[in-house]
Short mmCIF file of C-alpha atoms in Angstrom, two decimals:
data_model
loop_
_atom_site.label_atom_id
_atom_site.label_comp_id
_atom_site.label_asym_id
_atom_site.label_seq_id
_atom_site.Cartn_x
_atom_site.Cartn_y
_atom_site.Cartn_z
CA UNK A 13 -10.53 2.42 -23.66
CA UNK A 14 -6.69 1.01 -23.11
CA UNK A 15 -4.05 2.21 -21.81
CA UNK A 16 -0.92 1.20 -22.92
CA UNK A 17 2.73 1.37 -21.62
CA UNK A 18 5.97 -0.75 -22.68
CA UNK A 19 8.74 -1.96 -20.76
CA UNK A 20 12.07 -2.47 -21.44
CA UNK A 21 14.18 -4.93 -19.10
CA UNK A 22 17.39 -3.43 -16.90
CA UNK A 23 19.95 -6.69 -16.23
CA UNK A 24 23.11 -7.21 -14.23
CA UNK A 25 26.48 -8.40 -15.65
CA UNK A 26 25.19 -11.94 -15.32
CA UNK A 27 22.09 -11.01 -17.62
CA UNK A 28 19.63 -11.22 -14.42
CA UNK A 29 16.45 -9.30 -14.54
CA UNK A 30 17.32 -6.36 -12.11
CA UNK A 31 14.47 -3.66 -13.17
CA UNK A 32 12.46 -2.64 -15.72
CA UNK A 33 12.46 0.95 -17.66
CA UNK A 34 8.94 2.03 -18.13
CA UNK A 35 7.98 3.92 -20.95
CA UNK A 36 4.69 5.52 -22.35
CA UNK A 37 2.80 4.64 -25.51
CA UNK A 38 -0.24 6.35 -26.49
CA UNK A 39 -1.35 2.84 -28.83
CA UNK A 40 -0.50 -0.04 -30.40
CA UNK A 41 2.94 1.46 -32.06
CA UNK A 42 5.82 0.66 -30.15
CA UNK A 43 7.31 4.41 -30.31
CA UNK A 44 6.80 7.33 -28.30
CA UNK A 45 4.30 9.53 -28.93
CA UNK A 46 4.41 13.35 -29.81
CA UNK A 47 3.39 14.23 -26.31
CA UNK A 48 5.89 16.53 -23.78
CA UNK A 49 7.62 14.95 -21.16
CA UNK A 50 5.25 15.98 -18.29
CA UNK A 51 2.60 14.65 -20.10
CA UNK A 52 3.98 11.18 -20.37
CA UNK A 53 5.48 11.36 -17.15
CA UNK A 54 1.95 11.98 -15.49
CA UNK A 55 0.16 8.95 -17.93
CA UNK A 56 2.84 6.51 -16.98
CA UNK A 57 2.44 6.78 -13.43
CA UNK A 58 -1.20 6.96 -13.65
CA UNK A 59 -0.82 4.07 -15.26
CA UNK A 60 1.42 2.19 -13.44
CA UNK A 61 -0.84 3.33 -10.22
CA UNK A 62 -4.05 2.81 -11.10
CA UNK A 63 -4.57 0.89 -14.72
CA UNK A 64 -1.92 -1.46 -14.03
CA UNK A 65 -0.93 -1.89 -10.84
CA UNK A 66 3.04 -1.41 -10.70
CA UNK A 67 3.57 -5.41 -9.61
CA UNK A 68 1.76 -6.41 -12.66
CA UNK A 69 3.78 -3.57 -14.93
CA UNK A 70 7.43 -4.77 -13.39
CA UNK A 71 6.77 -8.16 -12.46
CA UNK A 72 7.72 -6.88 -8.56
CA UNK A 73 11.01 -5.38 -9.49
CA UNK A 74 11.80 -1.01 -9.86
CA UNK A 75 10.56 0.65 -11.86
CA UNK A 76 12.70 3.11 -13.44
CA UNK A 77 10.47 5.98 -15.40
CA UNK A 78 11.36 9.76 -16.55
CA UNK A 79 10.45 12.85 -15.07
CA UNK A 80 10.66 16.10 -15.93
CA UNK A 81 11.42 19.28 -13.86
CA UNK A 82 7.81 20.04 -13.24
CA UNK A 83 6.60 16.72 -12.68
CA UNK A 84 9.44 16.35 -10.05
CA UNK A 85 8.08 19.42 -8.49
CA UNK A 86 4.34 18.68 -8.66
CA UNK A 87 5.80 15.87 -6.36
CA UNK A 88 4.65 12.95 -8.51
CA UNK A 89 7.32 10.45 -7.58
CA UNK A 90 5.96 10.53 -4.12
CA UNK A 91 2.64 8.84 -5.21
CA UNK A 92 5.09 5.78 -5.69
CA UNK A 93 7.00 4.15 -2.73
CA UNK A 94 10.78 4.94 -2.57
CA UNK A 95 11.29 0.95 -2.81
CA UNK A 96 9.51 0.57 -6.28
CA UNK A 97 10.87 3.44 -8.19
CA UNK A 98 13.86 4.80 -9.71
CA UNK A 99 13.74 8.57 -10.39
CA UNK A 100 15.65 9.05 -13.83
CA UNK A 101 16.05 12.78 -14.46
CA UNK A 102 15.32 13.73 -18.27
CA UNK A 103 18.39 14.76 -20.28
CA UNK A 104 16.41 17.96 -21.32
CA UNK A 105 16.76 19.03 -17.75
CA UNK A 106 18.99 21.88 -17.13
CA UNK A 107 20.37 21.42 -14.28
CA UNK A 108 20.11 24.43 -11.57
CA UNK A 109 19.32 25.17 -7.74
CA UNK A 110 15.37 24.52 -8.37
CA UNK A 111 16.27 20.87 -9.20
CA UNK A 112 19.25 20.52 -6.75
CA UNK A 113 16.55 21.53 -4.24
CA UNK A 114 14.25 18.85 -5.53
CA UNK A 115 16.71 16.13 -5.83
CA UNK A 116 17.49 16.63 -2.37
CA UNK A 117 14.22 16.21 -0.94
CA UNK A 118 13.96 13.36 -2.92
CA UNK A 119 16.99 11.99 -1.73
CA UNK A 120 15.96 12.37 1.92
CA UNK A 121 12.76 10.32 1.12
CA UNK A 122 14.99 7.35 -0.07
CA UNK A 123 14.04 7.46 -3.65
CA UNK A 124 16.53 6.15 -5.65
CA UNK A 125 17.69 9.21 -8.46
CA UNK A 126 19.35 8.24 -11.77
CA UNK A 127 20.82 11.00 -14.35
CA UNK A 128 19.63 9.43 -17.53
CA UNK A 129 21.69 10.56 -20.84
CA UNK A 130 24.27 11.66 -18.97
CA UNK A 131 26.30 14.49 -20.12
CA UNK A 132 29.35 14.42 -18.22
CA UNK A 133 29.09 18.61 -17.20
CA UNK A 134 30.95 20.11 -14.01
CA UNK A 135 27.78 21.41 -12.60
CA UNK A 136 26.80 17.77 -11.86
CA UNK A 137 29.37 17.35 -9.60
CA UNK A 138 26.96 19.13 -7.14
CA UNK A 139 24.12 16.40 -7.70
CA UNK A 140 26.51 13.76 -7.17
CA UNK A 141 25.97 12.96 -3.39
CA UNK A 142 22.10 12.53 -4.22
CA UNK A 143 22.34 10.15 -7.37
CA UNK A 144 22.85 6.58 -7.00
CA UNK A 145 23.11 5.80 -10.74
CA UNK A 146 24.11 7.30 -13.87
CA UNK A 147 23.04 6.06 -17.71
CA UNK A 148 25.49 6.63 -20.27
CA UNK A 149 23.92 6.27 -23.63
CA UNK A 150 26.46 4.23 -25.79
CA UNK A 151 25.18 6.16 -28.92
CA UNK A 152 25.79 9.45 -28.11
CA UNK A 153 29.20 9.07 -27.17
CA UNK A 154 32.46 7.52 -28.45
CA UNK A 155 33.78 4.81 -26.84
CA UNK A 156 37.21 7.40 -25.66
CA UNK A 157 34.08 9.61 -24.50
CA UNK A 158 32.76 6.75 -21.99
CA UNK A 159 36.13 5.62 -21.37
CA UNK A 160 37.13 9.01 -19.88
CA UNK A 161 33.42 10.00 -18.35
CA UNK A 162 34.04 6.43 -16.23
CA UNK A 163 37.90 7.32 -15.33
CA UNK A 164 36.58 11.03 -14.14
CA UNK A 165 33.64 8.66 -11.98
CA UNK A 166 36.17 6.19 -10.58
CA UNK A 167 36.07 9.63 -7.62
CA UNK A 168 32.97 8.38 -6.93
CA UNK A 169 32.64 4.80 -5.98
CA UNK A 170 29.36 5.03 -4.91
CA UNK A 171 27.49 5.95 -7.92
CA UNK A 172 26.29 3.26 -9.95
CA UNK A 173 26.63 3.11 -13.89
CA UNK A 174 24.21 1.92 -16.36
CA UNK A 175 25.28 1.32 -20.43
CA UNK A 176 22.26 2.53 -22.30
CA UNK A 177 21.86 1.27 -25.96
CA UNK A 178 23.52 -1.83 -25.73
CA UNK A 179 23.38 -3.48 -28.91
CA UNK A 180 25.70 -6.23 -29.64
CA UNK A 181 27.74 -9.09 -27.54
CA UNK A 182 30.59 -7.43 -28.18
CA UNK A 183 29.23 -3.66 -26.72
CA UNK A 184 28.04 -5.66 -23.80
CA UNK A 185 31.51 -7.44 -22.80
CA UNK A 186 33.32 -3.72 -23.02
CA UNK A 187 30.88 -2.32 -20.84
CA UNK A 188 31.16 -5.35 -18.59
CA UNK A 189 35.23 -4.93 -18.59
CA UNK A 190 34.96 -1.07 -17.85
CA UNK A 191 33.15 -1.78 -14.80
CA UNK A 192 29.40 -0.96 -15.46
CA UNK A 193 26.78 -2.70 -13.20
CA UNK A 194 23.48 -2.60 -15.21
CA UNK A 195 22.66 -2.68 -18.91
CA UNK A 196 19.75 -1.91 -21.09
CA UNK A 197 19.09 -1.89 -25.00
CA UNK A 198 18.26 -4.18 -27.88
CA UNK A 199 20.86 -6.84 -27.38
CA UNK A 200 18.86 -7.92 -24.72
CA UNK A 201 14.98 -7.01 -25.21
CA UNK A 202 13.52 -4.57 -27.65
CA UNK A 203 10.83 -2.16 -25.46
CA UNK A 204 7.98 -5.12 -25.08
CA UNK A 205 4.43 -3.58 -25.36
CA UNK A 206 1.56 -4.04 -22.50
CA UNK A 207 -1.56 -3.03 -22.34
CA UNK A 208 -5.01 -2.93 -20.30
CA UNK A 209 -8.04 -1.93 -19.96
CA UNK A 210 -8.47 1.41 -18.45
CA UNK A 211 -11.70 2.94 -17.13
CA UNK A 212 -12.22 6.06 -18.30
CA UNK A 213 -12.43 9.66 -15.89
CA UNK A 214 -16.23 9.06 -16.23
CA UNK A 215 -16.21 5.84 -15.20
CA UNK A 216 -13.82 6.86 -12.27
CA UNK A 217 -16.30 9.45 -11.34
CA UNK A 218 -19.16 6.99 -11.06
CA UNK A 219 -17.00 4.41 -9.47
CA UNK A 220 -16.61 7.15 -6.96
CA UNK A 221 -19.94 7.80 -6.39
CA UNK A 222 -20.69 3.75 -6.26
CA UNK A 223 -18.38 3.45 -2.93
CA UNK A 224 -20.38 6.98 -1.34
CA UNK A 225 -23.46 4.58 -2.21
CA UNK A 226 -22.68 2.04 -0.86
CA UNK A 227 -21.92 3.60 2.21
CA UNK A 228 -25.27 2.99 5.34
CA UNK A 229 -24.52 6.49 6.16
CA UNK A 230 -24.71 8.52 2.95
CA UNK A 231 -22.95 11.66 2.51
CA UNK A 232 -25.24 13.79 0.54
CA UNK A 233 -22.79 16.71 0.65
CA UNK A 234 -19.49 14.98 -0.75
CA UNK A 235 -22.30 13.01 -2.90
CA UNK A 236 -23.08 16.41 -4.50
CA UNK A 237 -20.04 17.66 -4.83
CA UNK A 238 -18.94 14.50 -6.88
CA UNK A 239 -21.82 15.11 -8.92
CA UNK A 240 -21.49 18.67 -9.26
CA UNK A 241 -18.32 18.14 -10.67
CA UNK A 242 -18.96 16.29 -14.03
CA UNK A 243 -21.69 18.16 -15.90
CA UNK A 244 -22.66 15.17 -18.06
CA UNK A 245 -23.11 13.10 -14.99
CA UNK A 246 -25.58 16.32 -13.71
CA UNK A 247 -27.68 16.57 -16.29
CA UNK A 248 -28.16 12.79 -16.77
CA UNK A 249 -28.92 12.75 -12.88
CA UNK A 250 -31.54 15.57 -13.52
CA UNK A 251 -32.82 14.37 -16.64
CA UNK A 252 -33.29 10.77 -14.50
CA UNK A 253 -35.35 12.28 -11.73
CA UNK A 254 -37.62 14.52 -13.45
CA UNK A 255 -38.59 11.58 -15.93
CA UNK A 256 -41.84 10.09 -16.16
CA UNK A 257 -41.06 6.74 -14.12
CA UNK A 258 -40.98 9.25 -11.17
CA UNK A 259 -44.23 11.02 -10.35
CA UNK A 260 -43.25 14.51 -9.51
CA UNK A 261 -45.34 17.68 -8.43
CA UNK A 262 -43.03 20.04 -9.27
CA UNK A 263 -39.45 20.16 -11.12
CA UNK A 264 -36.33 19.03 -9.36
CA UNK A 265 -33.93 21.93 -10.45
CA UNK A 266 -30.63 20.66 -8.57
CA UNK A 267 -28.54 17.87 -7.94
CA UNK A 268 -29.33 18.13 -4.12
CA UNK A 269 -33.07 18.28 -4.75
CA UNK A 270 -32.15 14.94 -6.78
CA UNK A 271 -30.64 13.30 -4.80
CA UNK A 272 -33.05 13.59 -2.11
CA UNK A 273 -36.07 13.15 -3.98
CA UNK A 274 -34.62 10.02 -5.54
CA UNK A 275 -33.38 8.34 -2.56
CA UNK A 276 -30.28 6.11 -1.14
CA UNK A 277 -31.77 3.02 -2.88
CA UNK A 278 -33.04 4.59 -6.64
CA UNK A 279 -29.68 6.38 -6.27
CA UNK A 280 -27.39 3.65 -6.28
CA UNK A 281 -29.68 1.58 -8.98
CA UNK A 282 -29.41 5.01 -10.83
CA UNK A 283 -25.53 5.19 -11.00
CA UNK A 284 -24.77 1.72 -11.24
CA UNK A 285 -26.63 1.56 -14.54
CA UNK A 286 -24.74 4.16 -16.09
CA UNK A 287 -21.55 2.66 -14.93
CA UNK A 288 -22.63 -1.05 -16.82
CA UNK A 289 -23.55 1.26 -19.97
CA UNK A 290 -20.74 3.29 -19.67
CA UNK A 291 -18.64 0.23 -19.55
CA UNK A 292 -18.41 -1.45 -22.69
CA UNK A 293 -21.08 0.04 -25.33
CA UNK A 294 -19.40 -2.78 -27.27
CA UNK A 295 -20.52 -5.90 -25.67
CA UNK A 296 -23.89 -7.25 -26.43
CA UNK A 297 -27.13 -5.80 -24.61
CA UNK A 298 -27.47 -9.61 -23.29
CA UNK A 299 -24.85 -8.62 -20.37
CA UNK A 300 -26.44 -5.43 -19.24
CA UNK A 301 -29.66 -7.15 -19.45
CA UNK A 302 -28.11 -9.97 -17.46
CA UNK A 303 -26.57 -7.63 -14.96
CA UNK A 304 -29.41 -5.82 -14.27
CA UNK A 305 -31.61 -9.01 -13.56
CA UNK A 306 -29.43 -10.24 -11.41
CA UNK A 307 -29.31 -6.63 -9.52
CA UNK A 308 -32.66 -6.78 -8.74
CA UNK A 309 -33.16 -10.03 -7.95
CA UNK A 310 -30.55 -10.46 -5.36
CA UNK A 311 -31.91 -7.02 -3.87
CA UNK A 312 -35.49 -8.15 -3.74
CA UNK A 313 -33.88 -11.33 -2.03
CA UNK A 314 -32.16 -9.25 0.15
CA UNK A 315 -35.41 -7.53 1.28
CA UNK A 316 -37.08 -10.93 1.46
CA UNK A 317 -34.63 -12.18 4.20
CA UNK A 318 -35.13 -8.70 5.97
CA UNK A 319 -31.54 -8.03 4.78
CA UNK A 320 -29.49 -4.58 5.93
CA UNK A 321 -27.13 -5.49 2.99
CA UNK A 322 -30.14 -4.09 0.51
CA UNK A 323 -27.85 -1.85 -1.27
CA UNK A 324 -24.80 -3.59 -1.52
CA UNK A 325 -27.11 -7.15 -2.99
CA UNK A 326 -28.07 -4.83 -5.65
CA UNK A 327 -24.62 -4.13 -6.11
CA UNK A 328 -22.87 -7.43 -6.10
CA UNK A 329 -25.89 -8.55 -8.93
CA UNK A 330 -24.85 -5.65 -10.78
CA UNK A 331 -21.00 -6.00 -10.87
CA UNK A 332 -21.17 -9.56 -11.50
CA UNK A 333 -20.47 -9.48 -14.97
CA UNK A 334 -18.43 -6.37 -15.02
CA UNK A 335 -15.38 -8.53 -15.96
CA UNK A 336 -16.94 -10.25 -18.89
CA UNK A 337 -18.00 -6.47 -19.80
CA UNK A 338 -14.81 -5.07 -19.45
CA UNK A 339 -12.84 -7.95 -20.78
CA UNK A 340 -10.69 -7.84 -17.44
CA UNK A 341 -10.50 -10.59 -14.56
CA UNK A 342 -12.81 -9.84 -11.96
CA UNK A 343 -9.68 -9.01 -9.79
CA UNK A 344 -8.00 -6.54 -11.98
CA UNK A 345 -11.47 -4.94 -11.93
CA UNK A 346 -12.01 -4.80 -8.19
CA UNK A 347 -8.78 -3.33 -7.28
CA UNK A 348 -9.82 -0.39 -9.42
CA UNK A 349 -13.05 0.10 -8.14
CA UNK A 350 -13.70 1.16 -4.06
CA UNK A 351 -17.10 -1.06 -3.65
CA UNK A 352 -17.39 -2.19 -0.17
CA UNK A 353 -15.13 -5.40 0.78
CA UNK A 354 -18.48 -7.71 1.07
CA UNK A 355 -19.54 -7.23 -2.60
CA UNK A 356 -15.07 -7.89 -3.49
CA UNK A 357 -15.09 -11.29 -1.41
CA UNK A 358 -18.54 -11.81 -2.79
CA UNK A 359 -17.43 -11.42 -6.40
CA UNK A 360 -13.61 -12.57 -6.31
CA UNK A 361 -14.07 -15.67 -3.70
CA UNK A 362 -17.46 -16.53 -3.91
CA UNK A 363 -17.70 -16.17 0.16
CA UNK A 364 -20.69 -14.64 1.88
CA UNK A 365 -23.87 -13.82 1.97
CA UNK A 366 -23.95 -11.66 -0.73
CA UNK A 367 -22.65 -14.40 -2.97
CA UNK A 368 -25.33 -16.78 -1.66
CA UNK A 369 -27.84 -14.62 -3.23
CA UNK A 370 -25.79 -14.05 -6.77
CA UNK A 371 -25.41 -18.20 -6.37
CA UNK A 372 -29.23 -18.28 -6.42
CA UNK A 373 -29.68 -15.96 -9.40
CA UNK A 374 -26.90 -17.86 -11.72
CA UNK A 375 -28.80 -20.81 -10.90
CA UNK A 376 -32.33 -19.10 -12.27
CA UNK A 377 -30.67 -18.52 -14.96
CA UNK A 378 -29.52 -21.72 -16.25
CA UNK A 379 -33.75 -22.93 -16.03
CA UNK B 8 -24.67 -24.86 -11.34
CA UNK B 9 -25.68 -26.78 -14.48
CA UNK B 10 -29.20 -26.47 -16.41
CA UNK B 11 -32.04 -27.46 -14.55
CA UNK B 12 -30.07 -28.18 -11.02
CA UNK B 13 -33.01 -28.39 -8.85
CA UNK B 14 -31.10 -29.75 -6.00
CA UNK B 15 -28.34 -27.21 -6.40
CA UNK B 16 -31.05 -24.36 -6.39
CA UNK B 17 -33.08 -25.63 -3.60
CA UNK B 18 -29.79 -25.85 -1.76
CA UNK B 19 -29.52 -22.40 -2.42
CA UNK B 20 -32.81 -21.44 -1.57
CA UNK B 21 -32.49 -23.12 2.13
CA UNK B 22 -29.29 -21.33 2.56
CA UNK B 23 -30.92 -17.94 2.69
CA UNK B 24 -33.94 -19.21 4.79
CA UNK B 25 -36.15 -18.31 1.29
CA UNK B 26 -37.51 -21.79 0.99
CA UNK B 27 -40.77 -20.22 1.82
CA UNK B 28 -40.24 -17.04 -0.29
CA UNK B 29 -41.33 -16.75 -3.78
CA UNK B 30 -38.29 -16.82 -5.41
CA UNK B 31 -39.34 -18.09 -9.27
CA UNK B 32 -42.32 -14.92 -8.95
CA UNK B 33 -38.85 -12.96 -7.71
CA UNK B 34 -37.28 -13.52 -10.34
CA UNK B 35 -39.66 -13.39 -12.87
CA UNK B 36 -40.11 -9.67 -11.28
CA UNK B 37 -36.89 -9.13 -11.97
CA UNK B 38 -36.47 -9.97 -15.52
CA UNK B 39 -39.20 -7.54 -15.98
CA UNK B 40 -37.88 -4.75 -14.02
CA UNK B 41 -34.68 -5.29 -16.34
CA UNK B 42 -36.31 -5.31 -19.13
CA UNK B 43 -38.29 -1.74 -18.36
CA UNK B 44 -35.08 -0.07 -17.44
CA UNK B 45 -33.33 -1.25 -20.93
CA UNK B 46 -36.37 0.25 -23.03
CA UNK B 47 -35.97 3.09 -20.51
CA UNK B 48 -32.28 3.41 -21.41
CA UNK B 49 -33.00 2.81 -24.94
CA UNK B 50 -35.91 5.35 -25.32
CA UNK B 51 -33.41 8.01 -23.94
CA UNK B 52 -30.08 8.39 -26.16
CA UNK B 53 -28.65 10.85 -23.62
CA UNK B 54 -27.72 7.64 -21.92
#
């Protein structure tokens, strides 16, 4: 599964990189999708949050990304720092007291608030105070129109202004002369397509229930309740302890029971599988085989050196070819997944115990 | 650690104080384990 995004460069008057417009794409063609606005608004910072990462996405600079009304009000800019984002309000956005109200809060938090497709309106006057930028879109007005939207703005030095649409040299050195700071459009980059692998809600679920695992302490509670909230993930669970490799006198009915009767040990082994199989049914069975023999082996090692780290040996065997799976470096892969930090420096740096015993297993493998 | 690297695996081996441990039978225990759990997975399409 991939998620994909593009990104469309924002420069200064001396063509420097200054930020980068972020825009959704539901697959390989470069145009937006027939989704609404909230929708996209919600996969591209999803995205940018957790598929991504927003340095990778940018390259370290803003990120400038549309939201909606509603997605302004479900609060979503605030699951991105005020230093990394620019908040350009949607020209479909009627402007009113419920989003003066939101603009302002926003505006308190130091996010940085951009009117993008501006239509030059009286009623904006009142957002003014809170918006550091406006876009004018050079195609939906005539040059006179953007010529007398900037005079009416001269009142208001602080406000910055963007030329959207910027398509030739020429559109580029009028903007420049009329005093714009930033410009985006084709003259400069078409929208540039990215894309990465992105592990599914399942896979999320299980990665989830992985780090409560790996935890010495387990929370059989919160364990439940992560269960009890994927019904796939329940009945596999129940089908897995009432099969025949477990003995059982009577039926194990729920996912408590389960979890109990299987243990903190057959547990983890148990949900780690399904996260390899979940992972790539693509790849060939050789990796999952080769996974799962390492697994064991460095937790039978583990409990051979009278180990504590039982659980999290089995672990580090079992993630160690997660990145060949997934088709990802192993570091794009850990920062997605909340395993304990001894199995990360294990897997990413080679360093620790853990890694001794995965050291020992690669070299069984090459007899 | 290339093919057949006994040095490189004994190194190993003394690392984790398993010098005395039977790591080949380990191992070997291990590929079978693996190999019980695929035709587990396999026997079950649910999964």
């Amino acid at each position: 599964m991939y998620f994909y995004a593009a990104r469309q460069p924002i420069l200064d008057a001396d063509k420097n990189l200054y930020a980068y417009e972020l825009l959704f794409r539901d697959g390989v063609d470069n145009v937006f999708p027939d989704v609404d606005g909230d929708m996209a608004t919600s996969r591209i910072i999803e995205g940018a949050q957790i598929n991504f990462g927003l340095e990778d996405l940018t390259d370290g600079k803003p990120a400038f990304i549309n939201f909606t009304l509603e997605t302004i009000a479900k609060k979503y800019p605030s699951m991105m720092s005020p230093d990394t984002l620019v908040v350009e309000l949607l020209e479909t956005i009627q402007p009113g007291k419920r989003l003066l109200s939101e603009v302002q809060k926003l505006h308190e938090q130091g996010y940085t608030i951009a009117l993008d497709d501006y239509e030059h309106k009286p009623v904006w006057k009142h957002f003014y105070p809170y918006i550091s930028m406006i876009k004018i879109d050079l195609r939906s007005m005539s040059q006179d129109e953007v010529t007398s939207v900037l005079a009416d703005l001269k009142a208001y030095p602080e406000i910055t202004l963007l030329a959207e649409k910027v398509e030739t040299l020429e559109e580029f050195e009028w903007c420049k002369s009329l005093g714009f700071t930033y410009f985006q459009g084709f003259f400069f980059s078409k929208p540039e397509m990215v894309k990465t692998k992105n592990l599914s809600p399942a896979q999320m679920t299980l990665a989830e229930l992985l780090y409560e695992t790996s935890n010495e302490d387990v929370n059989i509670p919160k364990i439940t309740q992560v269960f009890e909230r994927d019904i796939n993930l329940s009945y596999k669970l129940l089908r897995y302890a009432n099969s025949a490799a477990f003995s059982r006198v009577s039926e194990i009915s729920t996912i408590k029971q389960a979890i109990i009767a299987l243990g903190h040990l057959e547990l983890k082994k148990f949900i780690s599988l399904l996260f390899s199989t979940q992972a790539n049914s693509s790849k060939p069975g050789e990796l999952l085989k080769m996974s799962m023999v390492r697994a064991r082996f460095c937790e039978q090692l583990a409990l051979a050196e009278k180990s504590q780290d039982i659980g999290k040996a089995f672990l580090t065997g079992m993630m160690s070819l997660i990145d060949a799976i997934l088709d990802e470096t192993i570091e794009k892969v850990m920062e997605q997944l909340p395993l304990a930090n001894e199995i990360k420096v294990a897997l990413i740096e080679g360093e620790g115990k853990l890694a001794e015993f995965l050291k020992l297993a690669k070299a069984y493998e090459t007899r | 650690m290339k093919r057949g690297d006994w040095d490189s695996e004994y190194e190993a081996e003394k690392a984790l104080n398993l010098t005395d441990a039977k790591v080949p039978e380990i191992y070997a225990s291990a590929v079978n384990w693996a190999d019980e759990q695929i035709s587990v997975l396999q026997n079950d399409s649910e999964f």
